[in-house]
Amino acid sequence: MAFFSPFVWASLIALSQGLPAGLSSCTRELLETGANAYIQAQASGNFSILQSSSSKNFTYYENNNVSNPLAGVLRLPLKIDHSRTTFDTVQCSTYTELISAGSKNPYVLGTQIRHDPTNGTLGISVIDTIASTTGAWLFNASKTLEHVLQESWTPLPPDKQVARDVLQATADAYLDMWSNATASNAVAWGEPCTRLEGSAYTGTGSPTDSCKPGIPSNHHQAPNIHRRYVIDEAMGSCTVFCLWQHMMNAADSHEFRLEGGKLRYVHTMTVCPGQTCRL
Ligand SMILES: *[C@@H]1O[C@H](CO)[C@@H](O)[C@H](O)[C@H]1NC(C)=O
Ligand SMILES: *[C@@H]1O[C@H](CO)[C@@H](O)[C@H](O)[C@H]1NC(C)=O
Ligand SMILES: *[C@@H]1O[C@H](CO)[C@@H](O)[C@H](O)[C@H]1NC(C)=O
Ligand SMILES: *[C@@H]1O[C@H](CO)[C@@H](O)[C@H](O)[C@H]1NC(C)=O
Ligand SMILES: *[C@@H]1O[C@H](CO)[C@@H](O)[C@H](O)[C@H]1NC(C)=O
Ligand SMILES: *[C@@H]1O[C@H](CO)[C@@H](O)[C@H](O)[C@H]1NC(C)=O
């Protein structure tokens, strides 16, 4: 199948909504343990490292497709040149951005991890990875790394944080721009604001850098559906994975950072499985 079946999508959506009893046991420390185990597993190409922290009902998705974790990118030991994790204690999930810029297996990965806290014990129930490499949209891992390292993603002081629904509203409005002519009015555009799309950077270092140039002018494209969210208020971050139908049914990751409620950074990864992405 090219993407998740409706059944699987329904359960993923169920996972990302509501709050089953017992989720109060979801702490940042436990989420951090899971994310660090994931990074270690990817660095060593050894999925076994994650098995002890996985729930019995574990599913691995790679590029929007149910996959075998022993056959996908997790089997490759990657030198980790950069990693950054955001934490969503409400949905009991994390998002990790990983870059491996080596020439042998260059990768820029976005990974959402969801936990299933049965009986007070966290277990990883879902690893959902967008694995971009050569052939992905505007892919160049070393160039992406250069740009990422120039940005500042420190936790926000309380007066610059906004509520998770505000973060999600801008993320959704942004992703709606392909199918909705007025959605851009609902994006909390900031200045400066820079977009890193694959390795392509819109920033010039100017205080007036804007994220508006190049936004969609054709609003009759397929909507970006099957959205899965990880939201971290302290980081001002909302990450959305989705199905990018208007580019070859690609698997897509968009991460948005808002500072003081205004859009500051956008990072994207777009993978056209088995093919080179083109418009
Ligand atoms: C998804 O996985 C199935 C089963 O492993 C495979 O046949 C199919 O080619 C995959 N699709 C994509 C888009 O990777
Ligand atoms: C993979 O990790 C497991 C669990 O930590 C460990 O027992 C095993 O030796 C590792 N395998 C390799 C090839 O390093
Ligand atoms: C196991 O996970 C699948 C997919 O996420 C879900 O549909 C199913 O309900 C889960 N089963 C149990 C027993 O939690
Ligand atoms: C829940 O955890 C307690 C304490 O570890 C254990 O005694 C109990 O059997 C567990 N219940 C289930 C349903 O796993
Ligand atoms: C990737 O970017 C680096 C650094 O900007 C550049 O030196 C290199 O030529 C690029 N590689 C490709 C394949 O375009
Ligand atoms: C388009 O976006 C605007 C602004 O967010 C919203 O008010 C409107 O309901 C959207 N229209 C549709 C059809 O979703």
CSV table of C-alpha atoms and ligand atoms in Angstrom, one decimal:
chain,number,residue,atom,x,y,z
A,1,MET,CA,0.0,0.0,0.0
A,2,ALA,CA,1.2,3.5,-0.7
A,3,PHE,CA,0.1,4.9,2.6
A,4,PHE,CA,-1.7,3.9,5.8
A,5,SER,CA,-4.9,2.0,5.5
A,6,PRO,CA,-8.0,3.9,6.9
A,7,PHE,CA,-7.9,1.5,9.8
A,8,VAL,CA,-4.4,2.3,10.7
A,9,TRP,CA,-5.0,6.0,10.2
A,10,ALA,CA,-8.0,5.9,12.5
A,11,SER,CA,-5.9,4.3,15.2
A,12,LEU,CA,-3.1,6.8,14.8
A,13,ILE,CA,-5.6,9.6,15.0
A,14,ALA,CA,-7.1,8.1,18.1
A,15,LEU,CA,-3.6,7.9,19.5
A,16,SER,CA,-3.0,11.6,18.9
A,17,GLN,CA,-6.3,12.7,20.4
A,18,GLY,CA,-7.9,12.3,23.8
A,19,LEU,CA,-6.2,11.3,26.9
A,20,PRO,CA,-6.7,7.7,28.1
A,21,ALA,CA,-6.7,7.3,31.9
A,22,GLY,CA,-3.3,6.8,33.3
A,23,LEU,CA,-1.5,9.3,31.0
A,24,SER,CA,-0.7,11.4,34.0
A,25,SER,CA,2.2,9.1,34.4
A,26,CYS,CA,3.7,10.5,31.2
A,27,THR,CA,6.7,12.6,32.2
A,28,ARG,CA,9.3,14.4,30.3
A,29,GLU,CA,12.0,12.2,31.9
A,30,LEU,CA,10.4,9.1,30.5
A,31,LEU,CA,9.9,10.6,27.1
A,32,GLU,CA,13.5,11.7,27.1
A,33,THR,CA,14.6,8.2,28.0
A,34,GLY,CA,12.6,6.8,25.0
A,35,ALA,CA,14.0,9.5,22.6
A,36,ASN,CA,17.6,8.9,23.7
A,37,ALA,CA,17.2,5.2,23.3
A,38,TYR,CA,15.9,5.8,19.7
A,39,ILE,CA,18.9,8.1,18.9
A,40,GLN,CA,21.2,5.5,20.3
A,41,ALA,CA,19.5,2.7,18.2
A,42,GLN,CA,19.8,4.8,15.1
A,43,ALA,CA,23.5,5.7,15.8
A,44,SER,CA,24.3,2.0,16.2
A,45,GLY,CA,21.9,0.7,13.6
A,46,ASN,CA,20.6,-1.7,16.3
A,47,PHE,CA,16.8,-1.8,16.8
A,48,SER,CA,17.2,-4.2,19.8
A,49,ILE,CA,18.2,-1.3,21.9
A,50,LEU,CA,14.6,-0.1,21.6
A,51,GLN,CA,12.9,-3.4,22.2
A,52,SER,CA,13.2,-3.2,26.0
A,53,SER,CA,11.3,0.1,26.0
A,54,SER,CA,8.7,-0.9,23.4
A,55,SER,CA,5.2,-1.8,24.2
A,56,LYS,CA,3.9,-5.2,23.2
A,57,ASN,CA,1.8,-3.5,20.6
A,58,PHE,CA,4.5,-1.7,18.7
A,59,THR,CA,4.2,-0.4,15.1
A,60,TYR,CA,7.0,1.1,13.0
A,61,TYR,CA,6.2,3.5,10.1
A,62,GLU,CA,8.7,4.7,7.6
A,63,ASN,CA,7.7,7.4,5.1
A,64,ASN,CA,4.0,6.9,5.8
A,65,ASN,CA,4.1,3.1,5.4
A,66,VAL,CA,4.0,0.3,7.9
A,67,SER,CA,7.5,-1.1,7.7
A,68,ASN,CA,9.8,-3.6,9.3
A,69,PRO,CA,12.2,-1.8,11.7
A,70,LEU,CA,14.9,-4.3,10.9
A,71,ALA,CA,14.7,-3.5,7.2
A,72,GLY,CA,14.4,0.3,7.2
A,73,VAL,CA,16.7,3.2,8.0
A,74,LEU,CA,17.0,2.0,11.6
A,75,ARG,CA,19.3,-0.9,10.4
A,76,LEU,CA,21.9,1.7,9.3
A,77,PRO,CA,24.4,2.9,11.9
A,78,LEU,CA,24.4,6.6,11.3
A,79,LYS,CA,26.9,9.1,12.7
A,80,ILE,CA,24.7,11.7,14.4
A,81,ASP,CA,25.8,15.2,13.5
A,82,HIS,CA,22.8,16.9,15.0
A,83,SER,CA,19.8,15.9,17.1
A,84,ARG,CA,17.0,17.9,18.7
A,85,THR,CA,14.0,16.5,20.5
A,86,THR,CA,10.8,18.2,21.5
A,87,PHE,CA,8.4,16.8,24.1
A,88,ASP,CA,4.7,16.6,24.2
A,89,THR,CA,3.7,15.4,27.6
A,90,VAL,CA,0.0,15.9,26.8
A,91,GLN,CA,0.0,13.4,23.9
A,92,CYS,CA,2.8,11.4,25.4
A,93,SER,CA,5.0,11.8,22.4
A,94,THR,CA,8.2,13.2,21.1
A,95,TYR,CA,9.7,14.5,17.9
A,96,THR,CA,13.4,14.2,17.0
A,97,GLU,CA,15.2,15.9,14.2
A,98,LEU,CA,18.3,14.0,13.3
A,99,ILE,CA,21.0,14.8,10.7
A,100,SER,CA,23.7,12.5,9.5
A,101,ALA,CA,25.7,14.4,6.9
A,102,GLY,CA,28.3,11.8,6.0
A,103,SER,CA,28.8,11.0,2.3
A,104,LYS,CA,28.1,7.3,2.6
A,105,ASN,CA,24.5,7.3,4.0
A,106,PRO,CA,23.4,11.0,4.3
A,107,TYR,CA,20.1,11.3,6.1
A,108,VAL,CA,17.9,14.0,7.5
A,109,LEU,CA,15.3,12.2,9.7
A,110,GLY,CA,12.2,13.4,11.5
A,111,THR,CA,10.8,10.9,14.0
A,112,GLN,CA,7.7,11.0,16.1
A,113,ILE,CA,7.6,8.5,18.9
A,114,ARG,CA,4.3,7.7,20.7
A,115,HIS,CA,4.1,6.0,24.1
A,116,ASP,CA,1.4,3.8,25.4
A,117,PRO,CA,1.5,4.2,29.2
A,118,THR,CA,-0.3,1.1,30.2
A,119,ASN,CA,-0.4,0.4,33.9
A,120,GLY,CA,1.9,3.4,34.7
A,121,THR,CA,4.8,2.1,32.6
A,122,LEU,CA,5.7,3.9,29.4
A,123,GLY,CA,6.3,1.8,26.3
A,124,ILE,CA,7.0,2.9,22.8
A,125,SER,CA,3.9,2.0,20.8
A,126,VAL,CA,4.7,3.9,17.6
A,127,ILE,CA,7.8,5.1,15.8
A,128,ASP,CA,6.8,7.2,12.8
A,129,THR,CA,9.8,8.3,10.7
A,130,ILE,CA,10.2,10.5,7.7
A,131,ALA,CA,13.6,9.4,6.4
A,132,SER,CA,14.9,11.8,3.8
A,133,THR,CA,18.0,11.0,1.7
A,134,THR,CA,19.2,11.5,-1.8
A,135,GLY,CA,16.2,11.9,-4.0
A,136,ALA,CA,14.1,13.7,-1.4
A,137,TRP,CA,12.9,17.2,-2.1
A,138,LEU,CA,15.9,19.7,-2.2
A,139,PHE,CA,18.0,17.1,-0.3
A,140,ASN,CA,21.5,17.9,0.8
A,141,ALA,CA,22.3,16.8,4.4
A,142,SER,CA,25.5,18.8,4.9
A,143,LYS,CA,23.8,22.0,3.7
A,144,THR,CA,20.8,21.3,5.9
A,145,LEU,CA,23.2,20.8,8.8
A,146,GLU,CA,25.0,24.1,8.2
A,147,HIS,CA,21.7,26.0,8.3
A,148,VAL,CA,20.3,24.1,11.3
A,149,LEU,CA,23.5,24.8,13.3
A,150,GLN,CA,23.1,28.6,12.7
A,151,GLU,CA,19.6,28.7,14.2
A,152,SER,CA,18.7,29.1,17.9
A,153,TRP,CA,16.2,26.7,19.2
A,154,THR,CA,16.5,27.3,23.0
A,155,PRO,CA,13.5,26.9,25.2
A,156,LEU,CA,11.4,30.0,25.3
A,157,PRO,CA,11.0,32.2,28.4
A,158,PRO,CA,7.4,31.9,29.7
A,159,ASP,CA,6.4,35.3,28.3
A,160,LYS,CA,7.2,34.1,24.8
A,161,GLN,CA,5.3,30.8,25.0
A,162,VAL,CA,1.7,30.3,23.7
A,163,ALA,CA,-0.8,27.6,24.2
A,164,ARG,CA,-0.6,24.3,22.2
A,165,ASP,CA,-3.9,25.1,20.3
A,166,VAL,CA,-2.4,28.3,19.1
A,167,LEU,CA,0.7,26.5,17.9
A,168,GLN,CA,-1.4,23.9,16.1
A,169,ALA,CA,-3.7,26.6,14.6
A,170,THR,CA,-0.7,28.2,12.8
A,171,ALA,CA,0.6,24.8,11.7
A,172,ASP,CA,-2.8,23.8,10.3
A,173,ALA,CA,-3.4,27.2,8.6
A,174,TYR,CA,0.1,26.9,7.0
A,175,LEU,CA,-0.6,23.4,5.7
A,176,ASP,CA,-4.0,24.6,4.5
A,177,MET,CA,-2.5,27.2,2.1
A,178,TRP,CA,-2.4,24.6,-0.7
A,179,SER,CA,-6.1,24.1,-0.7
A,180,ASN,CA,-7.5,27.2,0.9
A,181,ALA,CA,-7.1,30.7,-0.5
A,182,THR,CA,-7.6,32.5,2.8
A,183,ALA,CA,-5.6,30.2,5.1
A,184,SER,CA,-2.5,32.4,4.9
A,185,ASN,CA,-4.5,35.1,6.8
A,186,ALA,CA,-4.7,32.7,9.7
A,187,VAL,CA,-0.9,32.1,9.9
A,188,ALA,CA,0.7,34.1,12.7
A,189,TRP,CA,3.6,35.3,10.4
A,190,GLY,CA,6.6,36.6,12.3
A,191,GLU,CA,9.6,38.7,11.3
A,192,PRO,CA,12.3,37.6,11.0
A,193,CYS,CA,11.1,34.2,9.7
A,194,THR,CA,13.0,31.7,7.8
A,195,ARG,CA,12.1,28.4,6.0
A,196,LEU,CA,14.5,25.5,5.6
A,197,GLU,CA,12.9,23.2,3.0
A,198,GLY,CA,15.1,20.2,2.5
A,199,SER,CA,18.4,22.1,2.3
A,200,ALA,CA,17.0,25.3,0.7
A,201,TYR,CA,17.1,28.2,3.0
A,202,THR,CA,15.0,31.4,2.6
A,203,GLY,CA,16.9,33.4,5.3
A,204,THR,CA,19.5,36.1,4.5
A,205,GLY,CA,20.2,37.0,8.1
A,206,SER,CA,18.2,40.2,7.8
A,207,PRO,CA,15.8,41.2,10.6
A,208,THR,CA,13.1,41.6,7.9
A,209,ASP,CA,13.5,38.0,6.6
A,210,SER,CA,9.9,36.9,5.8
A,211,CYS,CA,8.4,33.4,5.3
A,212,LYS,CA,5.8,34.7,2.9
A,213,PRO,CA,7.7,34.8,-0.5
A,214,GLY,CA,7.0,31.6,-2.3
A,215,ILE,CA,3.9,30.5,-0.4
A,216,PRO,CA,1.3,28.7,-2.6
A,217,SER,CA,-0.5,30.9,-5.1
A,218,ASN,CA,-2.5,27.8,-6.4
A,219,HIS,CA,-5.1,27.1,-3.8
A,220,HIS,CA,-6.7,24.3,-5.7
A,221,GLN,CA,-4.3,21.6,-4.8
A,222,ALA,CA,-4.9,18.5,-2.7
A,223,PRO,CA,-5.1,19.2,1.0
A,224,ASN,CA,-2.2,17.8,3.2
A,225,ILE,CA,-4.0,15.0,4.9
A,226,HIS,CA,-3.4,12.4,7.6
A,227,ARG,CA,-1.8,14.9,9.9
A,228,ARG,CA,0.0,13.7,13.0
A,229,TYR,CA,1.2,16.3,15.6
A,230,VAL,CA,3.8,16.6,18.3
A,231,ILE,CA,3.5,19.9,20.2
A,232,ASP,CA,6.0,21.4,22.7
A,233,GLU,CA,4.9,24.7,24.3
A,234,ALA,CA,8.2,25.4,25.9
A,235,MET,CA,10.0,25.1,22.6
A,236,GLY,CA,7.1,26.9,20.7
A,237,SER,CA,7.2,23.9,18.4
A,238,CYS,CA,4.5,22.1,16.5
A,239,THR,CA,5.5,19.3,14.2
A,240,VAL,CA,3.1,17.8,11.6
A,241,PHE,CA,3.6,14.7,9.6
A,242,CYS,CA,1.3,14.3,6.6
A,243,LEU,CA,0.6,13.0,3.2
A,244,TRP,CA,1.8,15.5,0.6
A,245,GLN,CA,-0.5,14.4,-2.2
A,246,HIS,CA,0.3,17.3,-4.6
A,247,MET,CA,4.0,16.1,-4.8
A,248,MET,CA,3.7,12.4,-5.8
A,249,ASN,CA,2.0,11.3,-2.6
A,250,ALA,CA,5.1,12.2,-0.7
A,251,ALA,CA,5.7,11.6,3.0
A,252,ASP,CA,6.1,15.0,4.6
A,253,SER,CA,7.3,16.6,7.8
A,254,HIS,CA,6.8,20.2,8.7
A,255,GLU,CA,8.0,21.6,11.9
A,256,PHE,CA,7.0,25.2,13.0
A,257,ARG,CA,8.5,27.2,15.7
A,258,LEU,CA,6.7,30.2,17.0
A,259,GLU,CA,8.4,32.8,19.3
A,260,GLY,CA,6.0,35.0,21.2
A,261,GLY,CA,3.2,33.5,19.1
A,262,LYS,CA,4.7,34.5,15.8
A,263,LEU,CA,6.2,32.1,13.2
A,264,ARG,CA,10.0,32.2,13.4
A,265,TYR,CA,11.2,28.9,11.8
A,266,VAL,CA,9.9,26.3,9.4
A,267,HIS,CA,11.7,23.0,8.7
A,268,THR,CA,10.5,20.5,6.1
A,269,MET,CA,11.4,17.0,4.9
A,270,THR,CA,9.6,15.6,1.9
A,271,VAL,CA,10.2,12.0,0.7
A,272,CYS,CA,8.8,10.5,-2.5
A,273,PRO,CA,9.3,6.8,-1.6
A,274,GLY,CA,11.2,4.9,-4.3
A,275,GLN,CA,11.3,8.0,-6.5
A,276,THR,CA,13.1,11.3,-6.9
A,277,CYS,CA,10.7,14.1,-5.9
A,278,ARG,CA,9.7,16.6,-8.6
A,279,LEU,CA,7.0,19.1,-9.0
B,1,LIG,C1,4.8,0.0,1.6
B,1,LIG,O1,5.0,-1.3,2.1
B,1,LIG,C2,4.6,-2.3,1.3
B,1,LIG,C3,4.7,-3.6,2.0
B,1,LIG,O2,6.0,-3.8,2.6
B,1,LIG,C4,5.4,-2.3,0.0
B,1,LIG,O3,4.9,-3.3,-0.9
B,1,LIG,C5,5.1,-0.9,-0.7
B,1,LIG,O4,6.0,-0.8,-1.8
B,1,LIG,C6,5.5,0.2,0.2
B,1,LIG,N1,5.1,1.4,-0.3
B,1,LIG,C7,6.0,2.5,-0.4
B,1,LIG,C8,5.4,3.7,-1.0
B,1,LIG,O5,7.1,2.4,0.1
B,2,LIG,C1,22.2,-4.6,20.0
B,2,LIG,O1,21.6,-4.1,21.2
B,2,LIG,C2,21.4,-5.2,22.1
B,2,LIG,C3,20.6,-4.7,23.3
B,2,LIG,O2,21.3,-3.6,23.8
B,2,LIG,C4,22.7,-5.9,22.5
B,2,LIG,O3,22.5,-7.0,23.3
B,2,LIG,C5,23.4,-6.4,21.2
B,2,LIG,O4,24.6,-6.9,21.5
B,2,LIG,C6,23.5,-5.3,20.2
B,2,LIG,N1,24.0,-5.8,18.9
B,2,LIG,C7,25.0,-5.3,18.3
B,2,LIG,C8,25.4,-6.0,17.0
B,2,LIG,O5,25.7,-4.5,18.8
B,3,LIG,C1,-2.4,-2.1,18.6
B,3,LIG,O1,-2.0,-1.0,17.7
B,3,LIG,C2,-2.9,-0.9,16.6
B,3,LIG,C3,-2.3,0.1,15.7
B,3,LIG,O2,-1.8,1.3,16.3
B,3,LIG,C4,-4.3,-0.6,17.1
B,3,LIG,O3,-5.2,-0.5,16.0
B,3,LIG,C5,-4.7,-1.6,18.1
B,3,LIG,O4,-6.0,-1.3,18.7
B,3,LIG,C6,-3.7,-1.8,19.2
B,3,LIG,N1,-4.1,-3.0,20.0
B,3,LIG,C7,-4.1,-2.9,21.4
B,3,LIG,C8,-4.5,-4.1,22.1
B,3,LIG,O5,-3.9,-1.9,22.0
B,4,LIG,C1,0.3,-3.4,36.9
B,4,LIG,O1,1.4,-3.2,37.7
B,4,LIG,C2,1.4,-3.9,39.0
B,4,LIG,C3,2.6,-3.4,39.7
B,4,LIG,O2,3.8,-3.6,39.0
B,4,LIG,C4,1.3,-5.4,38.8
B,4,LIG,O3,1.2,-6.0,40.0
B,4,LIG,C5,0.0,-5.7,38.0
B,4,LIG,O4,-0.1,-7.1,37.7
B,4,LIG,C6,0.0,-4.9,36.6
B,4,LIG,N1,-1.2,-5.1,35.9
B,4,LIG,C7,-1.3,-5.4,34.7
B,4,LIG,C8,-2.7,-5.5,34.1
B,4,LIG,O5,-0.3,-5.5,34.0
B,5,LIG,C1,25.7,20.1,-0.7
B,5,LIG,O1,25.9,21.3,0.0
B,5,LIG,C2,27.3,21.5,0.2
B,5,LIG,C3,27.5,22.6,1.2
B,5,LIG,O2,26.7,23.7,0.9
B,5,LIG,C4,28.0,21.6,-1.1
B,5,LIG,O3,29.4,21.8,-0.9
B,5,LIG,C5,27.8,20.4,-1.9
B,5,LIG,O4,28.3,20.6,-3.2
B,5,LIG,C6,26.3,20.1,-2.1
B,5,LIG,N1,26.2,18.7,-2.6
B,5,LIG,C7,25.5,18.5,-3.7
B,5,LIG,C8,25.4,17.1,-4.2
B,5,LIG,O5,24.9,19.4,-4.3
B,6,LIG,C1,-9.9,28.6,5.0
B,6,LIG,O1,-9.1,29.2,6.0
B,6,LIG,C2,-9.7,30.2,6.8
B,6,LIG,C3,-8.7,30.8,7.7
B,6,LIG,O2,-8.2,29.8,8.5
B,6,LIG,C4,-10.9,29.5,7.6
B,6,LIG,O3,-11.6,30.5,8.3
B,6,LIG,C5,-11.8,28.9,6.6
B,6,LIG,O4,-12.8,28.2,7.4
B,6,LIG,C6,-11.1,27.9,5.7
B,6,LIG,N1,-12.0,27.3,4.7
B,6,LIG,C7,-12.2,26.1,4.6
B,6,LIG,C8,-13.1,25.7,3.5
B,6,LIG,O5,-11.6,25.2,5.3
